[in-house]
Coordinates of C-alpha atoms in Angstrom, one line a residue:
Chain A
X23 CA -25.3 -9.3 -3.6
X24 CA -23.1 -10.9 -6.0
X25 CA -20.4 -12.1 -3.7
X26 CA -18.3 -14.2 -6.1
X27 CA -17.3 -11.6 -8.7
X28 CA -17.6 -8.7 -6.4
X29 CA -14.0 -6.7 -6.6
X30 CA -11.8 -6.1 -3.7
X31 CA -14.4 -7.9 -1.6
X32 CA -12.3 -7.1 1.0
X33 CA -13.9 -3.5 1.8
X34 CA -17.7 -4.2 0.6
X35 CA -19.7 -1.4 -0.8
X36 CA -22.5 -0.1 1.7
X37 CA -25.0 -0.9 -0.7
X38 CA -24.0 -4.6 -0.4
X39 CA -23.7 -4.6 3.2
X40 CA -27.4 -3.4 3.6
X41 CA -28.1 -6.1 1.0
X42 CA -26.3 -9.1 2.9
X43 CA -28.3 -8.1 6.3
X44 CA -31.0 -10.8 5.3
X45 CA -28.8 -13.4 5.4
X46 CA -26.5 -12.5 8.0
X47 CA -28.8 -11.1 10.5
X48 CA -30.2 -14.5 11.8
X49 CA -26.8 -15.2 12.6
X50 CA -26.2 -12.5 14.9
X51 CA -29.4 -13.4 17.7
X52 CA -27.7 -13.4 21.2
X53 CA -26.5 -17.0 20.8
X54 CA -23.4 -18.2 22.7
X55 CA -21.5 -18.1 19.1
X56 CA -22.3 -14.3 18.6
X57 CA -21.5 -13.2 22.3
X58 CA -18.3 -15.0 22.1
X59 CA -17.2 -13.3 18.6
X60 CA -18.5 -9.9 19.9
X61 CA -16.6 -10.3 23.4
X62 CA -13.3 -10.8 21.2
X63 CA -13.7 -7.8 19.0
X64 CA -14.4 -5.5 22.1
X65 CA -11.1 -7.4 24.1
X66 CA -9.1 -6.9 20.6
X67 CA -10.0 -3.3 20.2
X68 CA -9.2 -2.9 24.0
X69 CA -5.6 -4.4 23.9
X70 CA -4.9 -2.1 20.8
X71 CA -6.3 0.7 22.3
X72 CA -5.6 0.6 25.7
X73 CA -1.3 0.5 25.4
X74 CA -1.4 3.1 22.6
X75 CA -3.6 5.7 24.7
X76 CA -1.5 4.5 27.6
X77 CA 1.8 5.2 25.8
X78 CA 0.3 8.7 24.8
X79 CA -0.7 9.8 28.1
X80 CA 2.4 8.6 29.8
X81 CA 4.2 10.7 27.5
X82 CA 2.9 14.0 29.8
X83 CA 4.2 12.2 32.4
X84 CA 7.4 12.1 34.6
X85 CA 9.2 8.8 35.6
X86 CA 8.2 9.1 39.0
X87 CA 4.5 9.6 38.0
X88 CA 4.4 6.5 35.5
X89 CA 5.7 4.7 38.1
X90 CA 3.4 5.7 41.3
X91 CA 0.3 5.8 39.0
X92 CA 1.0 3.5 35.9
X93 CA -2.3 3.8 34.0
X94 CA -3.5 7.0 35.4
X95 CA -4.0 10.3 33.9
X96 CA -1.1 13.2 34.7
X97 CA -1.6 15.6 37.2
X98 CA -0.8 18.3 34.6
X99 CA -0.6 18.0 31.0
X100 CA 3.3 19.1 30.5
X101 CA 4.6 19.2 27.1
X102 CA 8.3 19.0 29.0
X103 CA 8.8 15.3 27.4
X104 CA 8.7 16.4 24.2
X105 CA 10.5 19.7 24.4
X106 CA 13.0 17.5 25.9
X107 CA 12.6 15.1 22.9
X108 CA 13.1 17.3 20.3
X109 CA 16.0 19.6 22.0
X110 CA 17.8 16.3 22.4
X111 CA 17.3 14.4 19.9
X112 CA 17.4 15.2 16.2
X113 CA 13.9 14.2 15.3
X114 CA 13.7 17.0 12.8
X115 CA 16.3 16.0 10.8
X116 CA 15.3 12.4 11.0
X117 CA 12.1 13.3 9.6
X118 CA 13.0 15.4 6.9
X119 CA 15.5 12.6 5.9
X120 CA 12.3 9.7 6.2
X121 CA 10.3 12.4 4.2
X122 CA 12.5 12.7 1.1
X123 CA 13.8 9.1 1.3
X124 CA 9.8 8.1 1.0
X125 CA 9.5 10.9 -1.9
X126 CA 12.4 10.0 -3.9
X127 CA 11.7 6.1 -3.8
X128 CA 7.5 6.8 -4.4
X129 CA 8.5 8.6 -7.3
X130 CA 10.5 6.2 -9.0
X131 CA 7.8 3.4 -8.1
X132 CA 5.0 5.1 -9.3
X133 CA 6.3 6.2 -12.7
X134 CA 8.8 3.1 -13.3
X135 CA 5.9 1.3 -12.7
X136 CA 3.2 2.9 -14.3
X137 CA 5.4 3.3 -17.6
X138 CA 6.4 -0.2 -17.2
X139 CA 2.6 -1.9 -16.2
X140 CA 1.3 0.2 -19.5
X141 CA 4.1 -1.8 -21.8
X142 CA 3.4 -5.2 -20.6
X143 CA -0.5 -4.7 -20.3
X144 CA -1.5 -2.9 -23.3
X145 CA 1.1 -4.1 -25.9
X146 CA 1.9 -7.6 -27.2
X147 CA 5.5 -8.0 -28.2
X148 CA 8.0 -11.0 -28.2
X149 CA 9.7 -10.3 -24.7
X150 CA 6.6 -9.5 -22.8
X151 CA 6.3 -12.9 -21.0
X152 CA 9.6 -13.0 -20.4
X153 CA 10.3 -9.8 -18.8
X154 CA 6.6 -10.5 -16.9
X155 CA 8.4 -13.6 -15.3
X156 CA 11.6 -11.4 -14.1
X157 CA 8.9 -9.0 -12.3
X158 CA 7.4 -12.2 -10.8
X159 CA 11.2 -13.7 -9.9
X160 CA 11.7 -10.1 -8.2
X161 CA 8.6 -10.1 -6.2
X162 CA 10.3 -13.6 -4.2
X163 CA 13.5 -12.4 -3.6
X164 CA 13.7 -11.8 -0.1
X165 CA 15.2 -8.6 1.1
X166 CA 17.4 -9.8 3.7
X167 CA 19.5 -11.9 0.7
X168 CA 20.5 -8.9 -0.6
X169 CA 22.1 -7.1 2.1
X170 CA 25.7 -7.8 2.0
X171 CA 26.0 -7.7 -1.8
X172 CA 24.1 -4.5 -1.7
X173 CA 26.5 -3.1 1.0
X174 CA 29.5 -3.7 -1.6
X175 CA 27.6 -2.5 -4.5
X176 CA 26.7 0.5 -2.6
X177 CA 30.0 1.3 -1.2
X178 CA 31.6 0.6 -4.6
X179 CA 28.8 3.1 -6.2
X180 CA 29.7 5.6 -4.0
X181 CA 26.0 5.1 -2.6
X182 CA 26.9 4.3 1.2
X183 CA 25.9 6.5 3.6
X184 CA 23.5 8.5 0.9
X185 CA 19.9 9.0 1.1
X186 CA 20.2 8.3 -2.6
X187 CA 21.3 4.6 -1.9
X188 CA 18.4 4.1 0.1
X189 CA 16.0 5.6 -2.6
X190 CA 17.4 3.5 -5.1
X191 CA 17.3 0.5 -3.3
X192 CA 13.6 1.0 -1.9
X193 CA 12.3 1.9 -5.6
X194 CA 14.1 -1.6 -7.0
X195 CA 12.2 -3.2 -3.8
X196 CA 9.0 -1.8 -4.7
X197 CA 8.9 -1.6 -8.4
X198 CA 8.0 -5.8 -8.7
X199 CA 5.0 -5.0 -6.9
X200 CA 4.4 -2.4 -8.3
X201 CA 4.5 -3.2 -12.2
X202 CA 2.6 -6.5 -11.0
X203 CA -0.2 -4.5 -10.0
X204 CA -0.3 -1.8 -12.5
X205 CA 0.2 -4.5 -15.6
X206 CA -3.2 -6.2 -14.1
X207 CA -5.0 -3.0 -14.1
X208 CA -3.7 -1.9 -17.6
X209 CA -4.9 -4.9 -18.9
X210 CA -8.4 -5.2 -18.0
X211 CA -9.0 -1.6 -19.2
X212 CA -11.0 -1.3 -22.7
X213 CA -9.5 -0.8 -25.7
X214 CA -12.1 1.5 -27.1
X215 CA -10.5 5.2 -25.5
X216 CA -6.7 4.1 -26.4
X217 CA -8.0 3.2 -29.8
X218 CA -10.0 6.7 -30.7
X219 CA -7.2 8.4 -29.6
X220 CA -4.8 6.5 -31.8
X221 CA -7.2 7.1 -35.0
X222 CA -7.0 11.0 -34.1
X223 CA -3.1 10.6 -34.2
X224 CA -2.1 11.2 -30.7
X225 CA 1.7 10.2 -29.8
X226 CA 2.2 7.1 -27.9
X227 CA 3.0 9.5 -24.7
X228 CA 0.4 11.4 -24.8
X229 CA -1.9 8.4 -25.1
X230 CA -0.4 7.4 -22.0
X231 CA -0.2 10.6 -19.8
X232 CA -3.1 12.3 -20.7
X233 CA -5.6 8.9 -21.1
X234 CA -4.1 5.8 -19.6
X235 CA -2.7 7.1 -16.1
X236 CA -5.5 9.0 -15.0
X237 CA -7.6 6.2 -15.5
X238 CA -5.5 4.1 -12.9
X239 CA -5.0 7.0 -10.6
X240 CA -6.8 4.8 -7.4
X241 CA -4.8 1.7 -8.8
X242 CA -1.4 4.1 -8.0
X243 CA -2.7 4.9 -4.7
X244 CA -3.1 1.1 -4.2
X245 CA 0.4 0.5 -5.0
X246 CA 2.0 3.9 -3.0
X247 CA 0.3 2.8 0.2
X248 CA 1.3 -1.4 -0.3
X249 CA 5.3 0.2 -0.9
X250 CA 5.1 3.4 1.0
X251 CA 4.5 1.9 4.5
X252 CA 7.3 -0.5 4.8
X253 CA 9.6 1.7 3.2
X254 CA 8.6 4.5 5.8
X255 CA 8.8 1.8 9.0
X256 CA 11.8 0.1 7.8
X257 CA 15.0 0.4 9.6
X258 CA 17.0 -2.8 8.6
X259 CA 18.5 -1.0 5.8
X260 CA 19.3 2.5 7.5
X261 CA 21.0 0.5 10.4
X262 CA 23.2 -1.0 7.5
X263 CA 23.5 1.5 5.1
X264 CA 23.3 4.9 7.3
X265 CA 25.7 5.7 10.1
X266 CA 26.0 9.9 9.5
X267 CA 23.9 11.3 12.1
X268 CA 22.7 14.0 10.1
X269 CA 21.4 11.2 7.3
X270 CA 19.3 9.0 10.2
X271 CA 15.5 8.2 9.4
X272 CA 12.5 8.4 11.7
X273 CA 12.9 4.4 13.1
X274 CA 16.9 4.3 13.0
X275 CA 16.8 8.1 14.8
X276 CA 14.1 6.2 17.5
X277 CA 16.6 3.5 18.5
X278 CA 19.7 6.3 18.6
X279 CA 17.1 8.1 21.2
X280 CA 16.4 5.2 22.8
X281 CA 20.1 4.4 23.2
X282 CA 20.9 7.4 24.9
X283 CA 18.1 8.4 27.3
X284 CA 17.7 5.1 28.8
X285 CA 16.0 5.7 32.0
X286 CA 13.6 9.1 31.4
X287 CA 10.4 6.8 30.6
X288 CA 8.3 9.8 30.1
X289 CA 10.9 11.3 27.4
X290 CA 11.0 7.6 25.9
X291 CA 7.3 7.6 25.5
X292 CA 7.1 11.4 24.2
X293 CA 9.7 9.7 21.5
X294 CA 7.6 6.9 20.7
X295 CA 4.5 8.7 20.5
X296 CA 6.2 11.7 18.2
X297 CA 7.7 8.9 16.1
X298 CA 4.2 6.5 15.5
X299 CA 1.7 9.7 15.4
X300 CA 2.2 11.0 11.5
X301 CA 1.1 7.5 10.2
X302 CA -1.4 6.7 13.0
X303 CA -3.2 10.2 11.8
X304 CA -3.0 9.8 8.3
X305 CA -4.3 6.2 8.7
X306 CA -6.9 7.5 10.9
X307 CA -8.1 9.8 8.0
X308 CA -7.5 7.0 5.4
X309 CA -7.7 3.5 6.8
X310 CA -10.2 2.4 4.2
X311 CA -7.7 2.9 1.5
X312 CA -5.1 1.9 3.8
X313 CA -6.4 -1.5 4.7
X314 CA -7.3 -2.0 0.8
X315 CA -3.7 -0.8 -0.3
X316 CA -2.0 -3.3 2.3
X317 CA -4.0 -5.9 1.9
X318 CA -3.7 -5.9 -2.2
X319 CA -1.1 -8.5 -2.3
X320 CA -3.2 -11.0 0.0
X321 CA -6.5 -10.2 -1.1
X322 CA -7.6 -10.8 -4.9
X323 CA -10.4 -8.8 -6.7
Chain B
X12 CA 9.1 6.6 -33.2
X13 CA 8.8 3.3 -33.8
X14 CA 6.6 1.3 -31.5
X15 CA 9.8 -0.9 -30.7
X16 CA 11.5 1.7 -29.4
X17 CA 8.4 3.2 -27.1
X18 CA 7.9 -0.3 -25.6
X19 CA 11.9 -0.5 -25.0
X20 CA 11.5 3.4 -23.2
X21 CA 8.8 2.0 -21.1
X22 CA 10.2 -0.6 -20.0
X23 CA 13.5 0.0 -19.5
X24 CA 13.8 2.2 -16.0
X25 CA 11.8 -0.3 -14.2
X26 CA 14.0 -3.1 -15.4
X27 CA 17.2 -1.5 -14.8
X28 CA 16.3 -0.4 -11.7
X29 CA 15.6 -4.2 -10.8
X30 CA 18.4 -5.7 -12.3
X31 CA 21.0 -3.1 -11.0
X32 CA 19.2 -3.4 -7.3
X33 CA 17.8 -6.5 -6.8
X34 CA 18.4 -9.1 -9.6
X35 CA 22.5 -8.8 -10.1
X36 CA 23.0 -8.4 -5.9
X37 CA 20.7 -11.8 -5.7
X38 CA 22.8 -13.7 -8.1
X39 CA 26.1 -12.6 -6.6
X40 CA 24.9 -13.2 -3.1
X41 CA 24.3 -17.1 -4.4
X42 CA 28.4 -17.2 -4.8
X43 CA 29.4 -15.6 -1.1
X44 CA 29.0 -19.2 0.9
X45 CA 31.7 -20.7 -1.3
X46 CA 34.2 -18.1 -0.7
X47 CA 36.7 -17.3 2.4
X48 CA 36.1 -13.4 3.5
X49 CA 38.5 -11.1 5.0
X50 CA 35.6 -8.7 6.0
X51 CA 33.7 -7.4 3.2
X52 CA 37.0 -8.6 0.7
X53 CA 36.4 -11.8 -1.1
X54 CA 39.0 -14.0 -0.5
X55 CA 40.0 -17.5 -2.2
X56 CA 37.1 -20.6 -3.4
X57 CA 36.4 -22.8 -0.3
X58 CA 33.6 -25.0 -1.9
X59 CA 31.2 -26.4 0.8
X60 CA 33.5 -25.5 3.6
X61 CA 31.2 -23.2 5.1
X62 CA 28.1 -25.5 5.2
X63 CA 30.4 -27.9 6.7
X64 CA 31.4 -25.6 9.5
X65 CA 27.6 -25.0 10.2
X66 CA 27.1 -28.9 11.0
X67 CA 29.9 -28.8 13.6
X68 CA 30.3 -27.3 16.9
X69 CA 30.2 -24.2 17.8
X70 CA 28.2 -23.1 14.9
X71 CA 26.0 -26.1 15.0
X72 CA 24.3 -25.6 18.7
X73 CA 23.9 -21.9 17.8
X74 CA 22.1 -22.9 14.6
X75 CA 20.0 -25.9 15.9
X76 CA 19.0 -23.5 18.6
X77 CA 17.8 -20.3 16.3
X78 CA 16.4 -23.1 13.9
X79 CA 14.5 -24.2 17.0
X80 CA 13.2 -20.6 17.9
X81 CA 11.8 -20.1 14.1
X82 CA 9.6 -23.4 14.6
X83 CA 8.6 -22.6 18.0
X84 CA 7.5 -18.8 16.4
X85 CA 5.7 -20.5 13.1
X86 CA 4.0 -22.9 15.6
X87 CA 2.7 -20.5 18.0
X88 CA 1.8 -17.5 15.8
X89 CA -0.3 -20.1 13.8
X90 CA -2.1 -21.3 16.2
X91 CA -2.7 -18.2 18.5
X92 CA -2.5 -15.1 15.8
X93 CA -4.3 -17.3 13.1
X94 CA -6.6 -19.0 15.2
X95 CA -8.0 -15.7 17.2
X96 CA -7.7 -13.8 13.8
X97 CA -10.3 -16.2 11.8
X98 CA -12.6 -15.7 15.1
X99 CA -12.4 -11.8 15.0
X100 CA -12.7 -12.1 10.9
X101 CA -16.1 -14.1 11.7
X102 CA -17.5 -11.6 14.2
X103 CA -16.5 -8.7 11.4
X104 CA -18.5 -10.9 9.0
X105 CA -21.3 -10.1 11.2
X106 CA -21.2 -6.5 10.6
X107 CA -22.1 -6.2 14.2
X108 CA -22.9 -2.5 14.9
X109 CA -19.4 -0.4 14.7
X110 CA -18.2 -2.4 12.2
X111 CA -15.8 0.0 11.0
X112 CA -14.5 0.6 14.2
X113 CA -13.6 -2.6 15.0
X114 CA -12.1 -3.1 11.6
X115 CA -10.0 -0.1 12.0
X116 CA -8.7 -0.8 15.6
X117 CA -8.0 -4.4 14.5
X118 CA -5.5 -3.2 11.6
X119 CA -4.3 -0.1 13.3
X120 CA -1.2 -2.0 15.0
X121 CA 0.0 -3.5 11.0
X122 CA 0.5 0.5 10.2
X123 CA 3.4 0.6 13.2
X124 CA 6.7 0.1 12.6
X125 CA 8.0 -3.3 14.2
X126 CA 11.0 -0.9 16.3
X127 CA 7.7 1.3 17.4
X128 CA 5.9 -1.9 18.4
X129 CA 9.0 -3.3 20.1
X130 CA 9.9 -0.2 22.1
X131 CA 6.5 0.5 23.1
X132 CA 6.0 -3.2 24.4
X133 CA 9.8 -2.9 26.4
X134 CA 9.0 0.4 27.4
X135 CA 5.7 -1.3 29.2
X136 CA 7.7 -4.1 30.7
X137 CA 10.7 -2.0 31.9
X138 CA 11.9 -4.3 35.0
X139 CA 11.8 -1.3 36.9
X140 CA 9.7 1.8 35.9
X141 CA 7.1 0.0 33.4
X142 CA 3.2 0.4 34.0
X143 CA 2.6 -3.4 33.3
X144 CA 5.6 -4.3 35.7
X145 CA 4.0 -2.0 38.1
X146 CA 0.6 -3.6 37.7
X147 CA 2.1 -7.4 38.1
X148 CA 4.1 -6.3 41.0
X149 CA 1.2 -4.6 43.0
X150 CA -1.7 -6.6 41.5
X151 CA 0.1 -10.0 42.3
X152 CA 2.3 -9.1 44.4
X153 CA 5.6 -10.4 42.5
X154 CA 8.9 -9.7 43.6
X155 CA 10.3 -9.2 40.4
X156 CA 8.9 -9.1 36.7
X157 CA 11.1 -8.8 34.2
X158 CA 9.5 -11.6 31.2
X159 CA 11.8 -10.1 28.7
X160 CA 15.2 -10.5 30.4
X161 CA 14.4 -14.1 31.6
X162 CA 15.2 -16.8 28.8
X163 CA 12.3 -18.7 29.7
X164 CA 9.7 -16.1 28.9
X165 CA 11.4 -13.8 26.4
X166 CA 10.5 -15.8 23.5
X167 CA 7.0 -16.4 24.5
X168 CA 6.6 -12.6 25.7
X169 CA 7.7 -11.2 22.0
X170 CA 5.9 -13.4 19.9
X171 CA 2.6 -12.0 21.9
X172 CA 3.7 -8.6 20.7
X173 CA 4.0 -9.9 17.4
X174 CA 0.4 -11.3 17.6
X175 CA -0.1 -8.0 18.9
X176 CA 1.2 -6.1 16.4
X177 CA 0.2 -8.4 12.9
X178 CA -3.3 -10.1 14.0
X179 CA -5.2 -7.5 11.6
X180 CA -3.5 -9.0 8.7
X181 CA -5.0 -12.2 8.8
X182 CA -8.1 -11.0 10.1
X183 CA -8.9 -9.1 7.0
X184 CA -7.8 -11.7 4.7
X185 CA -10.1 -14.5 6.2
X186 CA -12.8 -11.8 6.4
X187 CA -12.4 -11.1 2.4
X188 CA -12.4 -15.2 2.1
X189 CA -15.7 -15.0 4.2
X190 CA -17.3 -12.3 2.1
X191 CA -16.0 -14.2 -1.2
X192 CA -18.4 -17.3 0.0
X193 CA -21.4 -17.2 -2.2
X194 CA -24.5 -15.9 -0.1
X195 CA -26.4 -19.0 -1.6
X196 CA -24.3 -21.6 0.6
X197 CA -25.1 -19.7 3.9
X198 CA -29.2 -19.6 3.0
X199 CA -29.1 -23.3 2.4
X200 CA -27.6 -23.6 5.9
X201 CA -30.2 -21.5 7.2
X202 CA -33.0 -23.1 5.9
X203 CA -31.8 -26.5 7.5
X204 CA -31.5 -24.9 10.8
X205 CA -27.8 -24.9 10.9
X206 CA -26.6 -23.3 14.5
X207 CA -23.8 -20.2 14.5
X208 CA -20.9 -22.7 15.3
X209 CA -22.4 -25.4 12.5
X210 CA -22.2 -22.9 10.0
X211 CA -18.9 -21.9 11.3
X212 CA -17.7 -25.3 10.9
X213 CA -18.9 -27.0 8.4
X214 CA -19.4 -23.8 5.7
X215 CA -16.9 -21.2 6.7
X216 CA -13.9 -23.2 7.4
X217 CA -13.8 -25.4 4.6
X218 CA -14.8 -22.9 2.2
X219 CA -11.8 -20.5 3.5
X220 CA -9.2 -22.2 1.4
X221 CA -7.8 -20.0 -0.5
X222 CA -7.5 -17.7 1.8
X223 CA -6.0 -20.1 4.5
X224 CA -3.2 -21.3 2.0
X225 CA -2.3 -17.1 1.8
X226 CA -2.2 -17.0 5.8
X227 CA -0.2 -20.1 6.3
X228 CA 2.0 -19.3 3.7
X229 CA 2.8 -15.6 4.7
X230 CA 3.2 -16.9 8.4
X231 CA 5.6 -19.3 7.5
X232 CA 7.5 -16.6 5.6
X233 CA 7.4 -14.5 8.4
X234 CA 8.1 -17.0 11.1
X235 CA 11.5 -18.2 9.5
X236 CA 12.5 -14.7 8.2
X237 CA 11.9 -13.4 11.7
X238 CA 14.3 -10.7 12.3
X239 CA 13.3 -6.9 13.7
X240 CA 11.3 -7.7 16.6
X241 CA 13.9 -10.0 18.1
X242 CA 16.6 -7.7 17.2
X243 CA 14.9 -4.7 18.8
X244 CA 14.2 -7.0 21.8
X245 CA 17.5 -8.8 22.1
X246 CA 20.0 -6.9 19.7
X247 CA 21.9 -9.2 17.3
X248 CA 22.5 -11.7 19.7
X249 CA 18.9 -12.5 20.5
X250 CA 19.9 -12.1 24.5
X251 CA 19.0 -13.1 27.2
X252 CA 21.1 -16.0 26.3
X253 CA 20.4 -16.9 22.8
X254 CA 16.6 -16.9 24.2
X255 CA 15.5 -14.5 20.5
X256 CA 17.8 -15.6 18.5
X257 CA 16.5 -16.5 15.2
X258 CA 18.6 -17.8 11.7
X259 CA 17.8 -14.2 10.0
X260 CA 19.7 -12.2 13.1
X261 CA 22.8 -15.2 12.9
X262 CA 22.9 -14.5 9.5
X263 CA 22.9 -10.7 10.3
X264 CA 25.6 -10.7 13.1
X265 CA 27.9 -13.0 11.1
X266 CA 27.9 -10.6 8.3
X267 CA 28.0 -7.0 10.1
X268 CA 29.0 -7.6 13.5
X269 CA 27.0 -8.5 17.0
X270 CA 27.6 -4.6 18.0
X271 CA 30.0 -5.9 21.0
X272 CA 32.8 -6.5 18.4
X273 CA 33.1 -5.7 14.5
X274 CA 34.5 -9.7 13.7
X275 CA 32.5 -11.0 10.9
X276 CA 32.5 -14.0 8.9
X277 CA 30.8 -13.1 5.9
X278 CA 31.2 -16.7 4.4
X279 CA 29.7 -18.3 7.3
X280 CA 26.9 -16.0 7.1
X281 CA 26.2 -15.9 3.3
X282 CA 26.0 -20.3 4.2
X283 CA 23.0 -19.3 6.8
X284 CA 21.2 -17.1 4.6
X285 CA 21.4 -19.8 1.5
X286 CA 20.2 -22.8 4.3
X287 CA 17.4 -20.1 5.4
X288 CA 16.2 -19.2 2.3
X289 CA 16.2 -23.0 1.0
X290 CA 14.3 -23.9 3.7
X291 CA 12.0 -21.0 3.3
X292 CA 11.7 -21.8 -0.2
X293 CA 10.9 -25.3 -0.2
X294 CA 8.7 -25.3 2.5
X295 CA 6.4 -22.5 1.0
X296 CA 6.2 -24.6 -2.4
X297 CA 5.2 -27.7 -0.7
X298 CA 3.1 -26.7 2.1
X299 CA 1.3 -24.3 -0.9
X300 CA 0.9 -26.9 -3.1
X301 CA -0.5 -29.2 -0.2
X302 CA -3.0 -26.6 1.0
X303 CA -4.2 -26.1 -2.8
X304 CA -4.8 -29.7 -3.5
X305 CA -7.1 -29.2 -0.1
X306 CA -9.1 -26.2 -1.2
X307 CA -12.4 -26.8 -2.0
X308 CA -12.8 -26.5 -5.7
X309 CA -15.4 -24.3 -6.7

């Protein structure tokens, strides 16, 4: 197994896993250490699954049932709580807003990061180093520091209480990471294809969009996941920038719902389940890509 | 079109976005702490007045309490979350049966929003109707069980929530670090007849240098900028009785009001944020330098 040079060590290919079993199998005899480690893994898995499953099951129960039998199955699988959530809350509006904000900011992040990453990774020019440093600086600026100046600025621009305000701020927040990741990948691409296209007389935009972009599609997916999850989950910017009930996002809407339904436990669990479910389902389908994408900043290939 | 024009066209949109919505506001923020503010309208220049206010009552005690909570959180998360994460990673490193399942579940809470995490546990711990409250009162015969409403236990409970939600991240960073250790090192240890514990203690841990550095720095930044969970559980004032207050919460309520009253003090809030980010910047710089020196050079 070529451990040191293996790209994206976090998700070793199946072949590497098989090859590694020879040297690791001796470590997995039934020693106290290995039992402890397996025990911890099982315990942690239970600590994750039991509360989430209990929350899911509780959304089918009444408050009285939750109290009398906290972790049992409901007497009947009633969807009354979900009906209550859907009619009393405005989750259809919240989901629409969250999806719009996500699509808008991702379009800007992916498009602009790919373009800038391409220019920084493939061309030599005088300001290349300076611009790259600027991008690195952008990576280090903490979002909370910007809260007050952005509030004032968005107000002046008429972008307060507007989904566009959220989209532009999220996009600006994601672009440094996007440019950083894309520059690295574009730099590593071989020159041959580009050179051939240039000789054939292809224009710059054609080379970028027809030849280079298709080559970095997997890396664009990493940028998308890395930047999309924090945007989807964020509620700090919406609570500061959005007060119109018709423009609230899912996390913000969930807090509105919790404020208004303080004692109906079943409905609260249903609201929680409803808010969490879309992303959890996508995660269950694409967990490999999610893990790779979300640890991209901390795990070097 | 010329090459130079193309390069400009490729780069300009990204830089313009960053400049307008990030670099310029960041630059503007640096000066805010030096002015008096009437809500969001800037008043006169007051120099270091707001920083001095932070060193005097009543704000001194408020700030020190928040700082203490940040510090406690950092230490607790380092020991509890990152300690357990190291063991979980070593367990995964052995590729036990069900590897993909274990790895998938360990990381699952990381994708949940902090608002969902906070509300989930708040519901389980609801002092009247919470499932965990029922169990605690039923099984242990407690008369009442409300850790989130008790200033002695609220911080510890909220830290546990944070650990529950975040532990998958350091686990997978450590796992990647372990996978990057050359296989020959393990083979040599095996031939020497080292036990699992010896391999863990003498080979795995010392060779995890770079992963340690990343995890420690990210934990430090996360703990000192801690905002979401305390806000979800204890509101802008970090209830109960400031037990959940943090520097970021203090900055937030000074800038945007505490929910109960709309009175703000933007200059003082900006001073808190300057102190907060100076601590984070200096701490992570020195931390990173110190930890990198200790990494095994390979």
